[in-house]
């Protein structure tokens, strides 16, 4: 087993709250185990360009509560090429780096697996993305914070919706996964929730909105995932409802990138701390190609390839609860 003396950490793909807490955890765990640590800026692109900085336990003071990532993040076209990955490998060699912790989403893990296949380089993944769309963990870093941000925003929209008897369509992030929409929708008491995993149909939407008016509700909130299956974007949906339902004043609010920012929740900070320590311990133990995940509140590991290929199922029980709540 090769001895791991120096570990690199980087953040890659879309940023997510809690990434800084994870960087801090990796750095501090390295210090604890007397292993050198180096930060790579801008994900794989920084690896190709040799953009790195030595990190000590004191380099990560005062970041546990900060959103974004001090190491910056990027999407790297060059890393998709053999030439780019060769350059990245040479830089790792030059800097005597023995192993890598990648904090990112499934794209970042795919890059890691490709790189490991080519260069047999030890890699551990920490799932960092607000979408919660990674198999093998019930929670990705940033998801809990993003949910709270979305609920907070929807609560505020509800105040204005009920003052004017309006119907609001609120679009939340999630191109392929409806976890934010479903959970934030239930948490914020939405009348309808449209997610990519389920096509409820436009008739059902109209019927549900009529029903809620008949039941005496003065305002309504419909939470829409970016990738919902109605075939209409959120503005087209709003127009459609206004055309088909009389007396409805409809407004649209797209929450957008605000969902990615902000102070990480306590849950995300704790999760990041646990995952960072585990990632370092795995590498020191000679493990590779694993992702650290949370299941039944235990930190577990899953094969990186399985994490990439697997699909998280939407919670059917929560869909049912959501239906009952609109009574
Ligand atoms: P998010 O879920 O927030 O989008 P992500 O990690 O999935 O995060 P991607 O942009 O898909 O984000 O991937 C991040 C980077 O990983 C890419 O910019 C690219 O450098 C690398 N990558 C992704 N797929 C591959 C691949 N097949 N081969 C080599 N590198 C890859």
Tab-separated table of C-alpha atoms and ligand atoms in Angstrom:
chain	number	residue	atom	x	y	z
A	1	UNK	CA	0.000	0.000	0.000
A	2	UNK	CA	1.470	3.352	-0.961
A	3	UNK	CA	1.853	5.770	1.939
A	4	UNK	CA	-0.284	8.882	1.627
A	5	UNK	CA	1.828	11.837	2.694
A	6	UNK	CA	0.110	14.673	0.889
A	7	UNK	CA	-3.589	15.096	0.087
A	8	UNK	CA	-5.093	17.670	-2.268
A	9	UNK	CA	-8.629	19.001	-1.900
A	10	UNK	CA	-10.734	20.862	-4.443
A	11	UNK	CA	-14.290	21.991	-5.146
A	12	UNK	CA	-15.718	21.356	-8.602
A	13	UNK	CA	-18.927	21.937	-10.584
A	14	UNK	CA	-21.719	24.086	-9.118
A	15	UNK	CA	-20.904	25.586	-5.736
A	16	UNK	CA	-22.978	24.693	-2.692
A	17	UNK	CA	-23.214	25.970	0.877
A	18	UNK	CA	-21.138	23.750	3.151
A	19	UNK	CA	-18.239	23.363	0.716
A	20	UNK	CA	-16.066	25.598	2.902
A	21	UNK	CA	-16.934	23.560	5.979
A	22	UNK	CA	-15.881	20.442	4.041
A	23	UNK	CA	-12.581	22.021	2.945
A	24	UNK	CA	-11.934	22.984	6.559
A	25	UNK	CA	-12.666	19.473	7.703
A	26	UNK	CA	-10.331	17.882	5.149
A	27	UNK	CA	-7.541	20.314	6.052
A	28	UNK	CA	-7.948	19.849	9.800
A	29	UNK	CA	-8.165	16.064	9.495
A	30	UNK	CA	-4.940	16.108	7.465
A	31	UNK	CA	-3.294	18.201	10.186
A	32	UNK	CA	-4.595	15.790	12.833
A	33	UNK	CA	-3.105	12.807	11.000
A	34	UNK	CA	0.107	14.726	10.222
A	35	UNK	CA	-0.508	14.557	6.507
A	36	UNK	CA	0.278	17.522	4.293
A	37	UNK	CA	-2.655	19.226	2.600
A	38	UNK	CA	-2.840	21.377	-0.502
A	39	UNK	CA	-5.818	23.209	-1.952
A	40	UNK	CA	-6.420	23.216	-5.714
A	41	UNK	CA	-8.191	26.321	-7.004
A	42	UNK	CA	-11.032	26.142	-9.584
A	43	UNK	CA	-11.475	22.378	-9.620
A	44	UNK	CA	-9.980	20.387	-12.473
A	45	UNK	CA	-9.020	23.551	-14.358
A	46	UNK	CA	-6.754	24.594	-11.487
A	47	UNK	CA	-5.287	21.105	-11.469
A	48	UNK	CA	-4.368	21.485	-15.143
A	49	UNK	CA	-2.928	24.957	-14.588
A	50	UNK	CA	-1.096	24.039	-11.371
A	51	UNK	CA	-3.082	26.629	-9.406
A	52	UNK	CA	-2.580	25.346	-5.867
A	53	UNK	CA	-1.927	26.546	-2.335
A	54	UNK	CA	-0.563	24.713	0.721
A	55	UNK	CA	-3.179	24.602	3.478
A	56	UNK	CA	-2.521	24.286	7.192
A	57	UNK	CA	-5.005	24.001	10.047
A	58	UNK	CA	-4.841	27.803	10.428
A	59	UNK	CA	-5.515	28.469	6.729
A	60	UNK	CA	-9.127	27.457	7.257
A	61	UNK	CA	-9.902	29.608	10.296
A	62	UNK	CA	-13.231	31.388	10.152
A	63	UNK	CA	-14.729	29.710	7.087
A	64	UNK	CA	-17.054	27.080	8.585
A	65	UNK	CA	-20.004	29.497	8.362
A	66	UNK	CA	-19.283	30.942	4.931
A	67	UNK	CA	-21.199	30.142	1.744
A	68	UNK	CA	-19.458	29.593	-1.592
A	69	UNK	CA	-15.982	28.067	-1.673
A	70	UNK	CA	-12.643	29.687	-0.793
A	71	UNK	CA	-11.019	27.395	-3.385
A	72	UNK	CA	-13.415	28.647	-6.094
A	73	UNK	CA	-15.115	26.232	-8.449
A	74	UNK	CA	-15.145	25.758	-12.192
A	75	UNK	CA	-16.302	23.556	-15.012
A	76	UNK	CA	-13.265	22.476	-17.037
A	77	UNK	CA	-13.553	21.558	-20.720
A	78	UNK	CA	-9.819	20.804	-20.819
A	79	UNK	CA	-10.144	18.040	-18.232
A	80	UNK	CA	-12.457	16.187	-20.620
A	81	UNK	CA	-9.442	15.745	-22.947
A	82	UNK	CA	-6.604	13.225	-22.488
A	83	UNK	CA	-4.108	16.014	-22.918
A	84	UNK	CA	-5.708	18.073	-20.142
A	85	UNK	CA	-5.745	15.129	-17.737
A	86	UNK	CA	-2.085	14.361	-18.543
A	87	UNK	CA	-1.126	17.921	-17.653
A	88	UNK	CA	-3.177	17.632	-14.443
A	89	UNK	CA	-1.387	14.408	-13.517
A	90	UNK	CA	2.009	15.967	-14.155
A	91	UNK	CA	1.142	18.855	-11.843
A	92	UNK	CA	0.074	16.457	-9.108
A	93	UNK	CA	3.361	14.589	-9.498
A	94	UNK	CA	5.371	17.788	-9.481
A	95	UNK	CA	3.749	18.840	-6.225
A	96	UNK	CA	4.220	15.367	-4.648
A	97	UNK	CA	0.490	14.932	-4.211
A	98	UNK	CA	-0.516	11.345	-3.389
A	99	UNK	CA	-4.304	11.541	-3.268
A	100	UNK	CA	-7.277	13.788	-3.990
A	101	UNK	CA	-10.558	14.732	-2.300
A	102	UNK	CA	-13.106	16.026	-4.808
A	103	UNK	CA	-16.045	17.984	-3.405
A	104	UNK	CA	-18.644	18.247	-6.163
A	105	UNK	CA	-21.477	16.644	-8.085
A	106	UNK	CA	-21.757	13.595	-10.318
A	107	UNK	CA	-19.898	15.275	-13.201
A	108	UNK	CA	-16.938	15.910	-10.920
A	109	UNK	CA	-17.032	12.283	-9.788
A	110	UNK	CA	-17.155	11.085	-13.402
A	111	UNK	CA	-14.023	13.115	-14.095
A	112	UNK	CA	-12.440	11.551	-11.012
A	113	UNK	CA	-13.211	8.006	-12.144
A	114	UNK	CA	-11.860	8.659	-15.647
A	115	UNK	CA	-8.691	10.110	-14.115
A	116	UNK	CA	-8.284	7.196	-11.709
A	117	UNK	CA	-8.688	4.693	-14.551
A	118	UNK	CA	-5.941	6.393	-16.514
A	119	UNK	CA	-3.440	7.151	-13.746
A	120	UNK	CA	-4.446	4.896	-10.839
A	121	UNK	CA	-4.619	8.021	-8.697
A	122	UNK	CA	-6.426	7.675	-5.313
A	123	UNK	CA	-9.634	9.724	-5.194
A	124	UNK	CA	-12.450	10.113	-2.673
A	125	UNK	CA	-15.602	12.096	-3.462
A	126	UNK	CA	-17.666	14.261	-1.133
A	127	UNK	CA	-21.124	15.002	-2.587
A	128	UNK	CA	-21.533	18.765	-2.751
A	129	UNK	CA	-24.526	20.015	-4.725
A	130	UNK	CA	-27.779	21.673	-3.705
A	131	UNK	CA	-29.859	19.362	-5.951
A	132	UNK	CA	-29.486	16.259	-3.754
A	133	UNK	CA	-29.350	14.193	-6.938
A	134	UNK	CA	-26.514	11.857	-5.979
A	135	UNK	CA	-27.141	8.205	-5.316
A	136	UNK	CA	-25.761	6.660	-2.121
A	137	UNK	CA	-26.461	9.510	0.262
A	138	UNK	CA	-29.705	10.814	1.653
A	139	UNK	CA	-28.198	14.309	1.782
A	140	UNK	CA	-25.658	16.124	-0.355
A	141	UNK	CA	-23.834	19.148	1.048
A	142	UNK	CA	-25.804	22.311	0.495
A	143	UNK	CA	-29.183	20.672	0.010
A	144	UNK	CA	-30.465	21.420	3.507
A	145	UNK	CA	-29.352	25.057	3.281
A	146	UNK	CA	-30.919	25.443	-0.170
A	147	UNK	CA	-34.191	24.018	1.141
A	148	UNK	CA	-34.258	26.499	3.994
A	149	UNK	CA	-33.445	29.355	1.632
A	150	UNK	CA	-36.264	28.304	-0.696
A	151	UNK	CA	-38.791	27.920	2.138
A	152	UNK	CA	-37.836	31.304	3.540
A	153	UNK	CA	-38.319	32.942	0.129
A	154	UNK	CA	-41.657	31.186	-0.458
A	155	UNK	CA	-42.889	32.315	2.983
A	156	UNK	CA	-42.183	35.905	1.970
A	157	UNK	CA	-43.918	35.454	-1.365
A	158	UNK	CA	-46.924	34.035	0.452
A	159	UNK	CA	-47.244	37.268	2.455
A	160	UNK	CA	-47.672	39.299	-0.691
A	161	UNK	CA	-49.754	36.581	-2.417
A	162	UNK	CA	-52.331	36.559	0.369
A	163	UNK	CA	-52.463	40.361	0.620
A	164	UNK	CA	-53.503	40.562	-3.042
A	165	UNK	CA	-55.375	37.251	-3.470
A	166	UNK	CA	-52.845	36.193	-6.036
A	167	UNK	CA	-51.621	32.926	-7.394
A	168	UNK	CA	-47.837	32.641	-7.453
A	169	UNK	CA	-45.730	30.246	-9.464
A	170	UNK	CA	-42.377	29.919	-7.730
A	171	UNK	CA	-39.593	28.238	-9.677
A	172	UNK	CA	-36.902	26.515	-7.641
A	173	UNK	CA	-33.680	24.844	-8.819
A	174	UNK	CA	-33.672	21.229	-9.996
A	175	UNK	CA	-33.357	20.446	-13.702
A	176	UNK	CA	-33.488	16.682	-13.303
A	177	UNK	CA	-34.468	16.249	-9.684
A	178	UNK	CA	-37.460	17.534	-7.743
A	179	UNK	CA	-36.078	17.162	-4.225
A	180	UNK	CA	-35.894	20.891	-3.535
A	181	UNK	CA	-39.345	21.511	-5.043
A	182	UNK	CA	-41.047	18.673	-3.191
A	183	UNK	CA	-39.534	19.319	0.215
A	184	UNK	CA	-39.625	23.115	0.060
A	185	UNK	CA	-43.170	22.875	-1.350
A	186	UNK	CA	-44.397	20.745	1.528
A	187	UNK	CA	-42.445	22.848	4.040
A	188	UNK	CA	-43.890	26.094	2.724
A	189	UNK	CA	-47.425	24.733	2.308
A	190	UNK	CA	-47.650	24.936	-1.488
A	191	UNK	CA	-50.962	24.045	-3.135
A	192	UNK	CA	-49.269	22.213	-5.974
A	193	UNK	CA	-45.744	20.978	-6.596
A	194	UNK	CA	-44.491	20.242	-10.111
A	195	UNK	CA	-41.390	18.057	-10.329
A	196	UNK	CA	-39.435	16.322	-13.122
A	197	UNK	CA	-40.130	12.855	-11.714
A	198	UNK	CA	-43.918	13.096	-12.084
A	199	UNK	CA	-46.141	14.396	-14.821
A	200	UNK	CA	-49.427	15.277	-13.172
A	201	UNK	CA	-50.757	16.959	-16.297
A	202	UNK	CA	-52.099	20.456	-16.816
A	203	UNK	CA	-55.743	19.434	-16.272
A	204	UNK	CA	-54.954	18.226	-12.825
A	205	UNK	CA	-53.199	21.527	-12.070
A	206	UNK	CA	-56.248	23.553	-13.121
A	207	UNK	CA	-58.569	21.265	-11.191
A	208	UNK	CA	-56.475	21.518	-8.078
A	209	UNK	CA	-56.358	25.311	-8.233
A	210	UNK	CA	-60.133	25.484	-8.712
A	211	UNK	CA	-60.593	23.157	-5.786
A	212	UNK	CA	-58.458	25.304	-3.553
A	213	UNK	CA	-60.514	28.404	-4.489
A	214	UNK	CA	-63.763	26.539	-3.784
A	215	UNK	CA	-62.309	25.526	-0.425
A	216	UNK	CA	-62.002	29.231	0.396
A	217	UNK	CA	-58.290	29.776	-0.064
A	218	UNK	CA	-57.551	33.351	-1.029
A	219	UNK	CA	-54.024	32.840	-2.328
A	220	UNK	CA	-52.115	29.951	-3.760
A	221	UNK	CA	-48.509	28.972	-4.245
A	222	UNK	CA	-47.404	26.490	-6.905
A	223	UNK	CA	-43.792	25.375	-6.564
A	224	UNK	CA	-42.239	24.398	-9.890
A	225	UNK	CA	-38.957	22.583	-10.385
A	226	UNK	CA	-36.861	23.954	-13.279
A	227	UNK	CA	-37.164	20.638	-15.091
A	228	UNK	CA	-40.849	19.912	-14.513
A	229	UNK	CA	-42.579	17.715	-17.069
A	230	UNK	CA	-45.490	19.907	-18.164
A	231	UNK	CA	-43.557	20.955	-21.279
A	232	UNK	CA	-44.028	24.613	-20.366
A	233	UNK	CA	-41.636	26.894	-18.572
A	234	UNK	CA	-42.853	28.675	-15.482
A	235	UNK	CA	-43.914	31.827	-17.396
A	236	UNK	CA	-45.851	29.773	-19.962
A	237	UNK	CA	-47.496	27.889	-17.131
A	238	UNK	CA	-48.612	31.142	-15.541
A	239	UNK	CA	-50.052	32.355	-18.883
A	240	UNK	CA	-51.816	29.041	-19.381
A	241	UNK	CA	-53.501	29.234	-16.003
A	242	UNK	CA	-54.541	32.859	-16.538
A	243	UNK	CA	-56.050	31.913	-19.916
A	244	UNK	CA	-57.941	28.936	-18.524
A	245	UNK	CA	-59.070	30.113	-15.127
A	246	UNK	CA	-61.158	33.223	-14.705
A	247	UNK	CA	-60.488	35.736	-11.952
A	248	UNK	CA	-56.950	34.590	-11.364
A	249	UNK	CA	-54.204	37.111	-11.031
A	250	UNK	CA	-51.015	35.149	-11.570
A	251	UNK	CA	-47.441	36.156	-10.792
A	252	UNK	CA	-44.148	34.361	-11.278
A	253	UNK	CA	-41.070	34.352	-9.089
A	254	UNK	CA	-37.879	32.576	-10.123
A	255	UNK	CA	-35.671	32.047	-7.089
A	256	UNK	CA	-32.565	31.264	-9.158
A	257	UNK	CA	-29.026	31.436	-7.849
A	258	UNK	CA	-29.935	32.820	-4.441
A	259	UNK	CA	-30.614	29.155	-3.588
A	260	UNK	CA	-26.928	28.369	-4.006
A	261	UNK	CA	-25.608	31.067	-1.725
A	262	UNK	CA	-25.763	31.978	1.906
A	263	UNK	CA	-24.604	30.736	5.240
A	264	UNK	CA	-24.720	26.946	5.462
A	265	UNK	CA	-27.245	25.482	7.897
A	266	UNK	CA	-26.023	23.716	11.019
A	267	UNK	CA	-26.984	20.428	9.381
A	268	UNK	CA	-24.736	21.100	6.364
A	269	UNK	CA	-21.821	22.210	8.551
A	270	UNK	CA	-22.017	19.078	10.678
A	271	UNK	CA	-22.398	16.861	7.621
A	272	UNK	CA	-19.415	18.554	5.939
A	273	UNK	CA	-17.286	18.079	9.038
A	274	UNK	CA	-18.123	14.388	9.218
A	275	UNK	CA	-17.616	13.772	5.505
A	276	UNK	CA	-14.274	15.599	5.374
A	277	UNK	CA	-12.794	13.570	8.215
A	278	UNK	CA	-14.029	10.318	6.689
A	279	UNK	CA	-12.594	11.180	3.267
A	280	UNK	CA	-9.121	11.758	4.735
A	281	UNK	CA	-9.285	8.602	6.852
A	282	UNK	CA	-10.256	6.535	3.817
A	283	UNK	CA	-7.322	7.820	1.785
A	284	UNK	CA	-4.863	7.238	4.616
A	285	UNK	CA	-6.268	3.689	4.872
A	286	UNK	CA	-5.394	3.157	1.217
A	287	UNK	CA	-8.962	3.334	-0.114
A	288	UNK	CA	-9.907	4.939	-3.412
A	289	UNK	CA	-12.819	5.461	-5.824
A	290	UNK	CA	-15.349	5.836	-3.051
A	291	UNK	CA	-17.890	8.504	-2.223
A	292	UNK	CA	-18.667	9.406	1.352
A	293	UNK	CA	-22.410	9.458	2.021
A	294	UNK	CA	-24.970	9.780	4.792
A	295	UNK	CA	-27.463	6.997	5.414
A	296	UNK	CA	-29.613	6.568	8.528
A	297	UNK	CA	-27.475	9.304	10.042
A	298	UNK	CA	-24.355	7.150	9.654
A	299	UNK	CA	-21.424	8.133	7.468
A	300	UNK	CA	-21.025	5.359	4.914
A	301	UNK	CA	-19.179	4.836	1.656
A	302	UNK	CA	-20.310	3.810	-1.791
A	303	UNK	CA	-18.389	3.018	-4.945
A	304	UNK	CA	-17.942	6.233	-6.940
A	305	UNK	CA	-19.206	4.556	-10.120
A	306	UNK	CA	-22.341	3.349	-8.371
A	307	UNK	CA	-22.932	6.841	-7.006
A	308	UNK	CA	-22.678	8.252	-10.532
A	309	UNK	CA	-24.889	5.632	-12.177
A	310	UNK	CA	-27.554	5.238	-9.489
A	311	UNK	CA	-30.732	7.281	-9.327
A	312	UNK	CA	-32.238	8.694	-6.144
A	313	UNK	CA	-35.948	7.962	-5.985
A	314	UNK	CA	-38.361	10.698	-5.053
A	315	UNK	CA	-40.098	10.130	-1.731
A	316	UNK	CA	-43.574	8.763	-2.597
A	317	UNK	CA	-44.774	9.157	0.965
A	318	UNK	CA	-43.988	12.865	0.773
A	319	UNK	CA	-45.970	13.171	-2.469
A	320	UNK	CA	-48.931	11.615	-0.694
A	321	UNK	CA	-48.530	13.923	2.306
A	322	UNK	CA	-48.404	16.877	-0.068
A	323	UNK	CA	-51.725	15.760	-1.629
A	324	UNK	CA	-53.370	15.425	1.751
A	325	UNK	CA	-52.113	18.841	2.854
A	326	UNK	CA	-53.937	20.552	-0.004
A	327	UNK	CA	-57.331	19.362	1.261
B	1	LIG	P1	-23.347	20.095	-10.396
B	1	LIG	O1	-24.149	18.911	-9.928
B	1	LIG	O2	-23.433	21.245	-9.475
B	1	LIG	O3	-23.574	20.454	-11.839
B	1	LIG	P2	-21.046	18.600	-11.223
B	1	LIG	O4	-19.844	18.127	-10.485
B	1	LIG	O5	-21.991	17.540	-11.731
B	1	LIG	O6	-21.786	19.647	-10.298
B	1	LIG	P3	-20.151	19.169	-13.941
B	1	LIG	O7	-19.972	20.466	-14.634
B	1	LIG	O8	-21.066	18.166	-14.555
B	1	LIG	O9	-20.574	19.525	-12.440
B	1	LIG	O10	-18.709	18.460	-13.781
B	1	LIG	C1	-17.630	19.185	-13.218
B	1	LIG	C2	-16.379	18.950	-14.018
B	1	LIG	O11	-16.013	17.555	-13.980
B	1	LIG	C3	-16.488	19.248	-15.500
B	1	LIG	O12	-16.354	20.616	-15.774
B	1	LIG	C4	-15.313	18.454	-16.071
B	1	LIG	O13	-14.105	19.152	-15.875
B	1	LIG	C5	-15.305	17.219	-15.168
B	1	LIG	N1	-15.966	16.113	-15.886
B	1	LIG	C6	-17.271	15.831	-15.959
B	1	LIG	N2	-17.500	14.755	-16.746
B	1	LIG	C7	-16.278	14.341	-17.186
B	1	LIG	C8	-15.812	13.296	-18.048
B	1	LIG	N3	-16.651	12.427	-18.615
B	1	LIG	N4	-14.491	13.192	-18.249
B	1	LIG	C9	-13.621	14.040	-17.702
B	1	LIG	N5	-14.009	15.068	-16.885
B	1	LIG	C10	-15.287	15.211	-16.634
